[in-house]
C-alpha positions as a printed Julia matrix, in Angstrom:
228×3 Matrix{Float64}:
 13.3   42.06  -54.92
 13.26  44.93  -54.18
 16.05  46.37  -55.89
 14.81  44.74  -59.07
 11.43  46.36  -58.75
 13.14  49.7   -58.68
 15.5   48.87  -61.42
 12.62  47.95  -64.02
 10.49  50.72  -62.41
 12.53  53.71  -62.92
 14.12  52.68  -66.46
 11.11  52.49  -68.29
 12.44  53.54  -72.03
 12.13  51.32  -74.73
 16.16  51.38  -74.84
 16.94  50.87  -71.34
 20.22  51.23  -70.05
 19.96  49.22  -66.25
 21.76  46.15  -68.18
 24.84  47.73  -66.35
 26.8   45.87  -63.81
 30.25  47.34  -61.88
 31.02  44.11  -60.44
 31.07  42.89  -64.35
 32.78  46.06  -65.41
 35.43  45.48  -62.57
 36.43  41.77  -63.35
 36.12  42.03  -66.81
 38.34  45.12  -67.49
 39.86  46.39  -64.06
 41.11  43.01  -63.19
 41.51  41.27  -66.51
 45.49  40.67  -67.36
 47.27  40.85  -70.79
 45.75  44.56  -71.21
 48.74  46.04  -72.77
 48.71  43.23  -75.56
 48.26  44.01  -79.41
 46.79  41.14  -80.48
 43.14  40.58  -79.99
 43.21  37.6   -77.85
 40.57  36.43  -75.26
 39.83  37.25  -71.79
 42.2   34.69  -70.52
 43.87  35.56  -67.54
 43.32  37.92  -64.67
 45.75  40.62  -63.02
 46.81  38.86  -59.93
 48.53  41.53  -58.67
 45.8   44.29  -58.93
 43.47  41.69  -57.19
 46.05  41.38  -54.49
 46.02  44.85  -54.01
 42.41  45.32  -53.93
 41.96  42.68  -51.54
 45.02  43.67  -48.95
 43.23  47.52  -49.36
 41.13  46.51  -46.36
 43.59  44.35  -43.89
 41.52  44.91  -40.94
 38.29  42.55  -41.84
 38.2   41.46  -45.0
 35.23  43.62  -46.2
 36.64  44.23  -49.36
 36.71  40.9   -50.46
 33.24  40.16  -48.64
 31.85  43.0   -51.03
 33.18  41.73  -54.26
 31.9   38.35  -53.59
 28.67  39.31  -52.48
 28.13  41.71  -55.4
 28.81  38.29  -57.73
 26.02  36.44  -55.82
 23.36  39.42  -56.34
 24.26  39.27  -60.35
 23.16  35.81  -59.85
 20.21  36.67  -57.88
 18.74  38.73  -60.34
 18.26  36.1   -63.14
 15.64  34.35  -60.68
 13.75  37.48  -59.8
 10.34  37.18  -61.48
 10.01  40.86  -62.33
 12.69  40.53  -65.02
 11.25  38.55  -68.14
 12.07  38.13  -71.84
 15.41  39.81  -73.0
 15.82  40.91  -69.77
 16.65  37.54  -68.58
 18.87  36.46  -71.06
 20.93  39.71  -70.65
 21.3   39.49  -66.78
 22.19  35.66  -67.22
 25.03  36.79  -69.61
 26.24  39.34  -67.09
 26.54  36.46  -64.11
 27.74  34.05  -66.64
 31.07  36.46  -67.18
 31.31  37.27  -63.64
 31.42  33.49  -62.76
 33.6   32.61  -65.49
 35.95  35.09  -64.13
 36.1   33.69  -60.86
 37.42  30.8   -62.81
 40.59  32.52  -63.99
 40.79  34.3   -60.4
 41.23  31.08  -58.74
 43.58  30.07  -61.67
 45.91  32.55  -60.28
 48.38  31.77  -57.65
 48.9   35.33  -56.42
 45.07  36.17  -56.65
 44.02  33.02  -54.41
 46.71  33.48  -52.07
 45.26  36.96  -51.06
 41.39  35.96  -51.08
 41.85  32.94  -49.45
 44.33  34.06  -46.75
 46.23  31.11  -47.02
 49.45  32.38  -45.25
 47.29  31.66  -42.07
 45.34  28.01  -41.63
 42.51  29.43  -39.31
 41.75  32.59  -41.47
 42.08  30.16  -45.03
 39.08  27.81  -43.39
 36.78  30.74  -42.0
 37.28  32.63  -45.61
 36.42  29.56  -47.5
 33.72  28.14  -45.57
 32.36  31.65  -45.38
 32.04  31.69  -49.45
 30.85  28.44  -49.72
 28.01  29.05  -47.42
 26.81  31.98  -49.08
 27.01  30.26  -52.16
 25.06  27.43  -51.35
 21.83  29.56  -50.59
 22.07  30.82  -54.22
 22.9   27.68  -55.93
 19.83  25.47  -53.94
 17.92  28.22  -55.59
 19.18  27.46  -58.94
 18.66  23.89  -58.55
 14.91  24.39  -58.72
 14.88  26.35  -61.61
 12.22  25.22  -64.34
 11.48  28.11  -66.66
 15.21  28.21  -68.45
 16.51  30.78  -66.26
 19.85  29.21  -65.98
 20.54  28.32  -69.6
 22.42  25.11  -70.0
 22.67  25.21  -66.13
 25.77  26.88  -66.98
 25.94  29.3   -63.9
 25.54  25.95  -61.66
 28.5   24.67  -63.8
 30.41  27.72  -62.5
 29.34  27.87  -59.31
 30.35  24.22  -59.14
 34.02  24.59  -60.6
 34.69  27.69  -58.54
 33.82  25.82  -55.34
 36.37  23.08  -56.53
 39.09  25.34  -57.28
 38.39  27.17  -53.91
 39.16  23.77  -52.12
 42.09  22.82  -54.55
 43.97  26.22  -53.81
 42.97  25.8   -49.95
 44.83  22.43  -50.29
 47.58  23.32  -52.44
 48.57  26.8   -50.88
 47.38  26.32  -47.63
 47.44  22.93  -46.8
 43.8   23.33  -45.25
 41.11  20.64  -46.45
 37.64  22.58  -46.88
 34.65  19.48  -46.95
 33.07  21.52  -50.03
 30.0   18.84  -50.44
 29.14  19.31  -46.84
 29.11  23.07  -47.34
 27.11  22.93  -50.6
 24.64  20.51  -49.39
 25.26  18.18  -52.38
 23.85  14.84  -52.89
 23.09  12.55  -55.43
 23.4   13.64  -58.85
 24.36  17.32  -57.63
 27.29  15.31  -56.07
 28.36  13.32  -59.1
 28.14  16.54  -61.02
 31.03  18.36  -58.51
 33.22  15.64  -58.07
 33.16  13.61  -61.7
 32.86  17.25  -63.69
 33.92  19.81  -61.47
 36.62  19.09  -59.76
 38.79  17.79  -62.76
 38.49  20.96  -64.62
 39.06  22.78  -61.88
 42.53  20.58  -61.24
 43.11  20.92  -65.03
 42.52  24.59  -64.96
 44.77  25.4   -62.26
 47.7   23.67  -63.78
 47.4   25.41  -66.68
 46.17  28.86  -65.32
 43.61  29.34  -67.91
 40.34  28.29  -69.26
 39.99  24.94  -70.9
 38.13  25.11  -74.57
 35.82  22.61  -75.18
 37.77  20.03  -76.75
 40.19  20.15  -73.92
 37.34  20.1   -71.05
 36.3   16.78  -73.01
 39.33  15.09  -72.93
 40.05  16.23  -69.5
 36.43  14.84  -68.42
 37.12  11.28  -70.3
 40.7   10.74  -69.04
 39.45  11.7   -65.39
 36.31   9.46  -65.53
 38.13   6.44  -67.57
 36.78   3.2   -66.42
């Protein structure tokens, strides 16, 4: 809240420029894959090598990734701050949505997932994944309580669920480690249903294809997964 108030109080010019998020820029530019493509292609892959190099630049304490994860969560906290209203909320939401859709691509990458989730060591893998989901749960719980449309179409909640499901899947696939996401995220009833019947199938398909699903593909995946 103090950071949000500082931003507003010190950027009173009508053409505000404070809608700049370094986490967003790093993920959308530095960690983007296919940077040398001549075609005007959408952002559909990350550079797993760059992500691996960044994460492994902090071998002793893992602090590099923890800073990244905390900063990404902070991007979501900003949309919940009441000091932001109107257009500010819309722009903050777009930044947060881009960051978390970026994490879907991060965990679609085997190389990035191995580096982040420390899958070479089952104990460290479990510790890292459980820390990530525990940190995420606090903000997810706040999103469940939002009633003023700050999380438009509940899209951030959707990305939180899918990223969580992808973390669980990659821990199992790459490290043979089982993570109990519903317990860590405190999912019950409707939130648990959305996780198991929507997030998990989309996560598994995204990992298999290593890219985002378009709307038609996502619909097909969900129909197939929930066919009775």
